[in-house]
PDB file of C-alpha atoms in Angstrom:
ATOM      1  CA  UNK A  15       6.964  -8.215   7.477  1.00 86.00           C
ATOM      2  CA  UNK A  16       8.216  -4.132   8.942  1.00 90.00           C
ATOM      3  CA  UNK A  17       7.306  -4.630  13.101  1.00 93.00           C
ATOM      4  CA  UNK A  18       8.312  -2.525  16.077  1.00 92.00           C
ATOM      5  CA  UNK A  19      10.982  -4.476  17.843  1.00 94.00           C
ATOM      6  CA  UNK A  20      14.046  -6.714  16.508  1.00 86.00           C
ATOM      7  CA  UNK A  21      12.397  -9.745  18.201  1.00 84.00           C
ATOM      8  CA  UNK A  22      10.306 -13.032  16.997  1.00 88.00           C
ATOM      9  CA  UNK A  23       7.060 -12.360  18.192  1.00 92.00           C
ATOM     10  CA  UNK A  24       4.499 -12.212  16.114  1.00 94.00           C
ATOM     11  CA  UNK A  25       3.751  -8.102  14.588  1.00 95.00           C
ATOM     12  CA  UNK A  26      -0.056  -8.035  16.325  1.00 96.00           C
ATOM     13  CA  UNK A  27       2.174  -8.867  20.139  1.00 96.00           C
ATOM     14  CA  UNK A  28       4.521  -6.484  18.979  1.00 95.00           C
ATOM     15  CA  UNK A  29       2.390  -3.456  18.603  1.00 97.00           C
ATOM     16  CA  UNK A  30       0.354  -4.398  21.801  1.00 97.00           C
ATOM     17  CA  UNK A  31       4.032  -4.910  23.335  1.00 96.00           C
ATOM     18  CA  UNK A  32       4.374  -1.177  22.133  1.00 96.00           C
ATOM     19  CA  UNK A  33       1.581   1.033  22.563  1.00 97.00           C
ATOM     20  CA  UNK A  34       1.292  -0.821  26.076  1.00 97.00           C
ATOM     21  CA  UNK A  35       4.998   1.059  26.921  1.00 96.00           C
ATOM     22  CA  UNK A  36       4.326   4.469  25.166  1.00 96.00           C
ATOM     23  CA  UNK A  37       0.490   4.979  25.825  1.00 96.00           C
ATOM     24  CA  UNK A  38       0.726   7.467  29.056  1.00 96.00           C
ATOM     25  CA  UNK A  39       3.052   9.813  25.963  1.00 95.00           C
ATOM     26  CA  UNK A  40       1.052   8.646  22.776  1.00 95.00           C
ATOM     27  CA  UNK A  41      -1.120  11.440  22.334  1.00 95.00           C
ATOM     28  CA  UNK A  42       1.720  14.151  23.479  1.00 94.00           C
ATOM     29  CA  UNK A  43       3.287  13.109  21.236  1.00 94.00           C
ATOM     30  CA  UNK A  44       0.423  12.223  18.044  1.00 92.00           C
ATOM     31  CA  UNK A  45       0.447  16.238  18.474  1.00 93.00           C
ATOM     32  CA  UNK A  46       4.452  17.477  18.406  1.00 94.00           C
ATOM     33  CA  UNK A  47       4.924  14.503  15.469  1.00 93.00           C
ATOM     34  CA  UNK A  48       2.213  15.885  13.302  1.00 94.00           C
ATOM     35  CA  UNK A  49       2.873  19.345  14.005  1.00 92.00           C
ATOM     36  CA  UNK A  50      -0.342  19.634  15.102  1.00 93.00           C
ATOM     37  CA  UNK A  51      -1.499  18.326  12.011  1.00 95.00           C
ATOM     38  CA  UNK A  52      -3.946  15.762  13.617  1.00 95.00           C
ATOM     39  CA  UNK A  53      -6.665  17.436  14.522  1.00 95.00           C
ATOM     40  CA  UNK A  54      -7.758  19.049  11.754  1.00 96.00           C
ATOM     41  CA  UNK A  55      -6.938  15.676   9.630  1.00 97.00           C
ATOM     42  CA  UNK A  56      -9.505  13.598  11.563  1.00 97.00           C
ATOM     43  CA  UNK A  57     -12.015  15.898  11.398  1.00 96.00           C
ATOM     44  CA  UNK A  58     -11.627  16.317   8.062  1.00 97.00           C
ATOM     45  CA  UNK A  59     -11.447  12.678   7.395  1.00 98.00           C
ATOM     46  CA  UNK A  60     -15.055  12.645  10.032  1.00 98.00           C
ATOM     47  CA  UNK A  61     -16.801  15.162   7.567  1.00 97.00           C
ATOM     48  CA  UNK A  62     -16.478  12.822   5.135  1.00 98.00           C
ATOM     49  CA  UNK A  63     -18.405  10.638   7.339  1.00 98.00           C
ATOM     50  CA  UNK A  64     -21.364  13.049   8.607  1.00 98.00           C
ATOM     51  CA  UNK A  65     -23.644  13.126   5.745  1.00 98.00           C
ATOM     52  CA  UNK A  66     -24.072   9.220   6.152  1.00 98.00           C
ATOM     53  CA  UNK A  67     -26.045   9.753   9.487  1.00 98.00           C
ATOM     54  CA  UNK A  68     -24.400   6.758  10.893  1.00 99.00           C
ATOM     55  CA  UNK A  69     -25.918   6.377  14.065  1.00 98.00           C
ATOM     56  CA  UNK A  70     -24.219   3.051  15.280  1.00 99.00           C
ATOM     57  CA  UNK A  71     -20.347   3.423  14.461  1.00 99.00           C
ATOM     58  CA  UNK A  72     -17.150   0.657  14.729  1.00 99.00           C
ATOM     59  CA  UNK A  73     -13.990   2.851  15.413  1.00 99.00           C
ATOM     60  CA  UNK A  74     -10.773   0.006  14.904  1.00 99.00           C
ATOM     61  CA  UNK A  75      -7.285   1.066  16.411  1.00 98.00           C
ATOM     62  CA  UNK A  76      -9.403   3.544  18.373  1.00 99.00           C
ATOM     63  CA  UNK A  77      -6.246   4.005  20.937  1.00 98.00           C
ATOM     64  CA  UNK A  78      -7.142   6.218  23.372  1.00 98.00           C
ATOM     65  CA  UNK A  79     -10.424   7.511  21.842  1.00 98.00           C
ATOM     66  CA  UNK A  80      -9.526  11.028  19.933  1.00 98.00           C
ATOM     67  CA  UNK A  81     -11.498   9.776  16.586  1.00 98.00           C
ATOM     68  CA  UNK A  82     -14.059   8.098  18.840  1.00 98.00           C
ATOM     69  CA  UNK A  83     -14.475  11.603  21.031  1.00 98.00           C
ATOM     70  CA  UNK A  84     -13.584  13.967  17.725  1.00 98.00           C
ATOM     71  CA  UNK A  85     -17.170  12.252  16.221  1.00 98.00           C
ATOM     72  CA  UNK A  86     -19.176  12.928  19.317  1.00 96.00           C
ATOM     73  CA  UNK A  87     -18.347  16.809  18.223  1.00 91.00           C
ATOM     74  CA  UNK A  88     -17.932  16.975  14.343  1.00 94.00           C
ATOM     75  CA  UNK A  89     -21.575  13.963  13.419  1.00 96.00           C
ATOM     76  CA  UNK A  90     -24.523  14.458  14.059  1.00 94.00           C
ATOM     77  CA  UNK A  91     -26.925  12.000  15.282  1.00 95.00           C
ATOM     78  CA  UNK A  92     -25.100   9.484  16.921  1.00 98.00           C
ATOM     79  CA  UNK A  93     -26.486   7.013  19.828  1.00 98.00           C
ATOM     80  CA  UNK A  94     -23.119   4.399  20.383  1.00 99.00           C
ATOM     81  CA  UNK A  95     -20.042   4.481  19.199  1.00 99.00           C
ATOM     82  CA  UNK A  96     -17.677   1.410  20.131  1.00 99.00           C
ATOM     83  CA  UNK A  97     -14.578   2.046  19.956  1.00 99.00           C
ATOM     84  CA  UNK A  98     -12.139  -1.799  20.149  1.00 99.00           C
ATOM     85  CA  UNK A  99      -7.761  -2.186  20.235  1.00 99.00           C
ATOM     86  CA  UNK A 100      -5.463  -4.535  21.351  1.00 98.00           C
ATOM     87  CA  UNK A 101      -3.666  -2.135  23.877  1.00 98.00           C
ATOM     88  CA  UNK A 102      -4.734  -2.730  27.803  1.00 98.00           C
ATOM     89  CA  UNK A 103      -2.382   0.914  28.120  1.00 98.00           C
ATOM     90  CA  UNK A 104      -4.470   2.660  25.393  1.00 98.00           C
ATOM     91  CA  UNK A 105      -7.837   1.297  26.298  1.00 99.00           C
ATOM     92  CA  UNK A 106      -7.535   2.422  29.918  1.00 98.00           C
ATOM     93  CA  UNK A 107      -5.971   5.963  28.992  1.00 98.00           C
ATOM     94  CA  UNK A 108      -8.805   5.924  26.925  1.00 98.00           C
ATOM     95  CA  UNK A 109     -11.595   5.322  29.525  1.00 98.00           C
ATOM     96  CA  UNK A 110     -10.879   7.810  31.213  1.00 98.00           C
ATOM     97  CA  UNK A 111     -10.592  10.787  28.635  1.00 98.00           C
ATOM     98  CA  UNK A 112     -14.523   9.466  27.731  1.00 98.00           C
ATOM     99  CA  UNK A 113     -15.620   9.867  31.499  1.00 98.00           C
ATOM    100  CA  UNK A 114     -13.612  12.901  32.230  1.00 98.00           C
ATOM    101  CA  UNK A 115     -15.472  14.243  28.866  1.00 97.00           C
ATOM    102  CA  UNK A 116     -18.719  12.689  30.486  1.00 98.00           C
ATOM    103  CA  UNK A 117     -19.224   9.953  27.073  1.00 98.00           C
ATOM    104  CA  UNK A 118     -19.843   7.101  28.315  1.00 97.00           C
ATOM    105  CA  UNK A 119     -23.774   7.039  27.559  1.00 97.00           C
ATOM    106  CA  UNK A 120     -22.276   7.798  23.625  1.00 98.00           C
ATOM    107  CA  UNK A 121     -18.436   5.841  23.693  1.00 99.00           C
ATOM    108  CA  UNK A 122     -17.390   1.986  24.893  1.00 98.00           C
ATOM    109  CA  UNK A 123     -14.199   0.715  24.239  1.00 99.00           C
ATOM    110  CA  UNK A 124     -13.644  -2.829  23.992  1.00 98.00           C
ATOM    111  CA  UNK A 125     -10.204  -4.344  23.585  1.00 98.00           C
ATOM    112  CA  UNK A 126     -10.379  -6.952  20.234  1.00 98.00           C
ATOM    113  CA  UNK A 127      -8.079  -8.028  17.272  1.00 97.00           C
ATOM    114  CA  UNK A 128     -10.161  -6.010  13.799  1.00 97.00           C
ATOM    115  CA  UNK A 129      -8.811  -9.129  12.364  1.00 97.00           C
ATOM    116  CA  UNK A 130     -11.669 -11.261  14.024  1.00 96.00           C
ATOM    117  CA  UNK A 131     -14.025  -9.501  16.118  1.00 98.00           C
ATOM    118  CA  UNK A 132     -16.758 -11.335  18.159  1.00 98.00           C
ATOM    119  CA  UNK A 133     -19.509  -8.854  16.218  1.00 99.00           C
ATOM    120  CA  UNK A 134     -22.505 -10.029  13.865  1.00 98.00           C
ATOM    121  CA  UNK A 135     -22.729  -9.141   9.864  1.00 98.00           C
ATOM    122  CA  UNK A 136     -23.824  -6.404   8.751  1.00 99.00           C
ATOM    123  CA  UNK A 137     -23.821  -4.791  12.579  1.00 99.00           C
ATOM    124  CA  UNK A 138     -23.080  -0.856  12.037  1.00 99.00           C
ATOM    125  CA  UNK A 139     -23.298   2.192  10.088  1.00 99.00           C
ATOM    126  CA  UNK A 140     -20.461   3.287   9.437  1.00 99.00           C
ATOM    127  CA  UNK A 141     -16.241   2.147  10.259  1.00 99.00           C
ATOM    128  CA  UNK A 142     -13.472   4.376  10.874  1.00 99.00           C
ATOM    129  CA  UNK A 143      -9.867   4.125  12.001  1.00 99.00           C
ATOM    130  CA  UNK A 144      -7.347   6.581  11.780  1.00 98.00           C
ATOM    131  CA  UNK A 145      -3.343   6.375  11.629  1.00 97.00           C
ATOM    132  CA  UNK A 146      -4.377   2.486  12.911  1.00 97.00           C
ATOM    133  CA  UNK A 147      -4.319   0.670   9.432  1.00 98.00           C
ATOM    134  CA  UNK A 148       0.216   0.349   9.546  1.00 97.00           C
ATOM    135  CA  UNK A 149       0.086  -1.955  12.496  1.00 97.00           C
ATOM    136  CA  UNK A 150      -2.414  -4.037  11.239  1.00 97.00           C
ATOM    137  CA  UNK A 151      -0.374  -7.470  10.985  1.00 95.00           C
ATOM    138  CA  UNK A 152      -2.733  -8.612   7.849  1.00 97.00           C
ATOM    139  CA  UNK A 153      -4.386  -6.609   5.817  1.00 98.00           C
ATOM    140  CA  UNK A 154      -6.443  -7.971   3.640  1.00 98.00           C
ATOM    141  CA  UNK A 155      -8.245 -10.342   6.413  1.00 98.00           C
ATOM    142  CA  UNK A 156      -8.987  -6.988   8.540  1.00 98.00           C
ATOM    143  CA  UNK A 157     -10.440  -5.188   4.942  1.00 99.00           C
ATOM    144  CA  UNK A 158     -12.541  -8.639   4.936  1.00 98.00           C
ATOM    145  CA  UNK A 159     -13.658  -8.520   9.068  1.00 99.00           C
ATOM    146  CA  UNK A 160     -14.475  -4.660   8.621  1.00 99.00           C
ATOM    147  CA  UNK A 161     -16.349  -5.595   5.651  1.00 99.00           C
ATOM    148  CA  UNK A 162     -18.747  -8.077   7.328  1.00 99.00           C
ATOM    149  CA  UNK A 163     -19.653  -5.966  10.494  1.00 99.00           C
ATOM    150  CA  UNK A 164     -20.741  -3.488   8.402  1.00 99.00           C
ATOM    151  CA  UNK A 165     -24.205  -2.652   6.726  1.00 99.00           C
ATOM    152  CA  UNK A 166     -24.960  -2.463   3.618  1.00 98.00           C
ATOM    153  CA  UNK A 167     -24.519   0.866   1.546  1.00 98.00           C
ATOM    154  CA  UNK A 168     -22.222   2.385   4.635  1.00 99.00           C
ATOM    155  CA  UNK A 169     -19.263   3.672   4.475  1.00 99.00           C
ATOM    156  CA  UNK A 170     -15.264   2.467   6.018  1.00 99.00           C
ATOM    157  CA  UNK A 171     -13.752   5.693   6.474  1.00 99.00           C
ATOM    158  CA  UNK A 172      -9.405   4.994   6.374  1.00 99.00           C
ATOM    159  CA  UNK A 173      -7.205   7.803   7.760  1.00 99.00           C
ATOM    160  CA  UNK A 174      -3.326   7.249   7.760  1.00 98.00           C
ATOM    161  CA  UNK A 175      -0.333   8.570   7.139  1.00 97.00           C
ATOM    162  CA  UNK A 176       1.510   8.268   3.582  1.00 97.00           C
ATOM    163  CA  UNK A 177       4.475   9.540   2.076  1.00 96.00           C
ATOM    164  CA  UNK A 178       4.433  12.621   0.177  1.00 96.00           C
ATOM    165  CA  UNK A 179       4.475  12.555  -3.542  1.00 94.00           C
ATOM    166  CA  UNK A 180       6.335  15.343  -4.433  1.00 94.00           C
ATOM    167  CA  UNK A 181       9.558  14.835  -4.693  1.00 93.00           C
ATOM    168  CA  UNK A 182      11.044  18.196  -2.937  1.00 94.00           C
ATOM    169  CA  UNK A 183       8.642  18.005   0.046  1.00 94.00           C
ATOM    170  CA  UNK A 184       9.142  13.881   0.153  1.00 93.00           C
ATOM    171  CA  UNK A 185      13.127  14.848   0.265  1.00 95.00           C
ATOM    172  CA  UNK A 186      12.350  17.227   3.419  1.00 95.00           C
ATOM    173  CA  UNK A 187       9.767  14.671   4.829  1.00 94.00           C
ATOM    174  CA  UNK A 188      12.347  12.384   4.385  1.00 94.00           C
ATOM    175  CA  UNK A 189      14.865  13.909   6.759  1.00 94.00           C
ATOM    176  CA  UNK A 190      11.944  14.910   9.542  1.00 95.00           C
ATOM    177  CA  UNK A 191      10.884  11.058   9.695  1.00 94.00           C
ATOM    178  CA  UNK A 192      13.704   9.460  10.076  1.00 94.00           C
ATOM    179  CA  UNK A 193      15.662  12.082  12.475  1.00 93.00           C
ATOM    180  CA  UNK A 194      13.695  14.088  14.459  1.00 93.00           C
ATOM    181  CA  UNK A 195      10.606  11.643  15.187  1.00 94.00           C
ATOM    182  CA  UNK A 196      13.147   9.065  16.249  1.00 93.00           C
ATOM    183  CA  UNK A 197      14.519  11.615  17.619  1.00 94.00           C
ATOM    184  CA  UNK A 198      11.965  13.367  19.958  1.00 94.00           C
ATOM    185  CA  UNK A 199      10.373  10.018  19.919  1.00 91.00           C
ATOM    186  CA  UNK A 200      12.594   8.191  22.012  1.00 92.00           C
ATOM    187  CA  UNK A 201      13.468  11.580  24.813  1.00 94.00           C
ATOM    188  CA  UNK A 202       9.358  11.816  24.942  1.00 93.00           C
ATOM    189  CA  UNK A 203       8.997   7.934  25.283  1.00 91.00           C
ATOM    190  CA  UNK A 204      11.982   6.431  25.930  1.00 90.00           C
ATOM    191  CA  UNK A 205      11.100   4.176  23.096  1.00 91.00           C
ATOM    192  CA  UNK A 206      13.467   5.003  20.168  1.00 89.00           C
ATOM    193  CA  UNK A 207      12.229   1.271  18.841  1.00 94.00           C
ATOM    194  CA  UNK A 208       8.440   2.906  18.930  1.00 94.00           C
ATOM    195  CA  UNK A 209       9.020   6.210  16.821  1.00 94.00           C
ATOM    196  CA  UNK A 210      11.526   4.181  14.911  1.00 95.00           C
ATOM    197  CA  UNK A 211       9.565   2.191  13.342  1.00 95.00           C
ATOM    198  CA  UNK A 212       6.654   4.787  12.988  1.00 95.00           C
ATOM    199  CA  UNK A 213       8.555   6.369   9.791  1.00 95.00           C
ATOM    200  CA  UNK A 214       9.224   2.306   8.419  1.00 95.00           C
ATOM    201  CA  UNK A 215       5.357   1.323   8.590  1.00 96.00           C
ATOM    202  CA  UNK A 216       4.592   4.025   6.785  1.00 96.00           C
ATOM    203  CA  UNK A 217       7.356   3.181   3.349  1.00 95.00           C
ATOM    204  CA  UNK A 218       5.878  -0.095   3.808  1.00 96.00           C
ATOM    205  CA  UNK A 219       1.894   0.399   4.064  1.00 97.00           C
ATOM    206  CA  UNK A 220      -0.036   0.247   1.066  1.00 97.00           C
ATOM    207  CA  UNK A 221      -1.198   3.990  -0.246  1.00 97.00           C
ATOM    208  CA  UNK A 222      -3.505   5.234  -3.071  1.00 97.00           C
ATOM    209  CA  UNK A 223      -4.080   3.021  -5.841  1.00 97.00           C
ATOM    210  CA  UNK A 224      -2.710   0.078  -3.288  1.00 98.00           C
ATOM    211  CA  UNK A 225      -4.674   0.469  -1.448  1.00 98.00           C
ATOM    212  CA  UNK A 226      -8.147   1.262  -3.092  1.00 98.00           C
ATOM    213  CA  UNK A 227      -6.922  -2.397  -4.806  1.00 98.00           C
ATOM    214  CA  UNK A 228      -6.878  -4.071  -1.134  1.00 98.00           C
ATOM    215  CA  UNK A 229     -10.517  -2.428  -1.013  1.00 99.00           C
ATOM    216  CA  UNK A 230     -12.021  -3.928  -4.283  1.00 98.00           C
ATOM    217  CA  UNK A 231     -10.590  -7.235  -3.493  1.00 98.00           C
ATOM    218  CA  UNK A 232     -12.361  -6.932   0.745  1.00 98.00           C
ATOM    219  CA  UNK A 233     -15.814  -6.641  -1.679  1.00 98.00           C
ATOM    220  CA  UNK A 234     -16.259  -2.532  -1.459  1.00 99.00           C
ATOM    221  CA  UNK A 235     -17.609  -0.359  -3.992  1.00 96.00           C
ATOM    222  CA  UNK A 236     -16.245   2.519  -4.919  1.00 93.00           C
ATOM    223  CA  UNK A 237     -12.750   3.136  -3.217  1.00 98.00           C
ATOM    224  CA  UNK A 238     -11.443   6.248  -3.431  1.00 97.00           C
ATOM    225  CA  UNK A 239      -8.731   8.644  -1.524  1.00 98.00           C
ATOM    226  CA  UNK A 240      -7.590  12.351  -0.720  1.00 98.00           C
ATOM    227  CA  UNK A 241      -4.272  13.819   0.730  1.00 97.00           C
ATOM    228  CA  UNK A 242      -4.225  16.792   2.228  1.00 95.00           C
ATOM    229  CA  UNK A 243      -1.896  18.973   2.194  1.00 87.00           C
ATOM    230  CA  UNK A 244       1.491  18.301   1.873  1.00 92.00           C
ATOM    231  CA  UNK A 245       0.667  14.908   1.317  1.00 95.00           C
ATOM    232  CA  UNK A 246       1.396  13.212   4.628  1.00 96.00           C
ATOM    233  CA  UNK A 247      -1.973  11.701   5.942  1.00 98.00           C
ATOM    234  CA  UNK A 248      -4.640  10.215   3.380  1.00 98.00           C
ATOM    235  CA  UNK A 249      -7.520   9.868   3.870  1.00 99.00           C
ATOM    236  CA  UNK A 250      -9.539   6.399   2.429  1.00 99.00           C
ATOM    237  CA  UNK A 251     -13.171   5.774   2.314  1.00 99.00           C
ATOM    238  CA  UNK A 252     -15.437   3.105   0.410  1.00 99.00           C
ATOM    239  CA  UNK A 253     -18.593   1.783   0.436  1.00 99.00           C
ATOM    240  CA  UNK A 254     -19.937  -1.620   1.310  1.00 98.00           C
TER     241      UNK A 254
END
């Protein structure tokens, strides 16, 4: 199992520690490292959720709330978005953004672990997560929990970084991921381990067909995926 730090703590605790450390610079680094594509990736993914007309949405690993905020602009008719995360600092910054945008009446952030939430069965019209799956300590358990809290017929949307399949693009990506990302991350966040972990976590997370298989095992129907050019980000959709 890939972890951010060379420590004996469980992965979930190391992830909490990592995000508490990098939270102040997280949004800026996300934008820089993705070459500005993170915004369009989130909006493309949310367009796949919009046709379901969800009223109540759970956003998992919500971080500073970027995806939840984007939902308010992309999906009409939303009544409530609950964002959950394990990092106090990410949630603190997220709540500040939500207050500044006057979205408190729609978005509510809570500190919860996605493998064991406090929600009742069949609660949400949609569940989403962006750039968080690779940080889960137990992905199959998390998928089963997300299945449990979804209403029947409702979608799960996962947006996650991925490795390109084209050999030439993958070669360029490998150099970028293993050199530019740690270097830039260290300069801005002063946590080189966090941004050395990032490309390793992308390589380690189940991708494309493998993740679609895990979604089926968790009980979801009709899982499919679409990679966005140049293949460094993939959206997954599945129905309960």
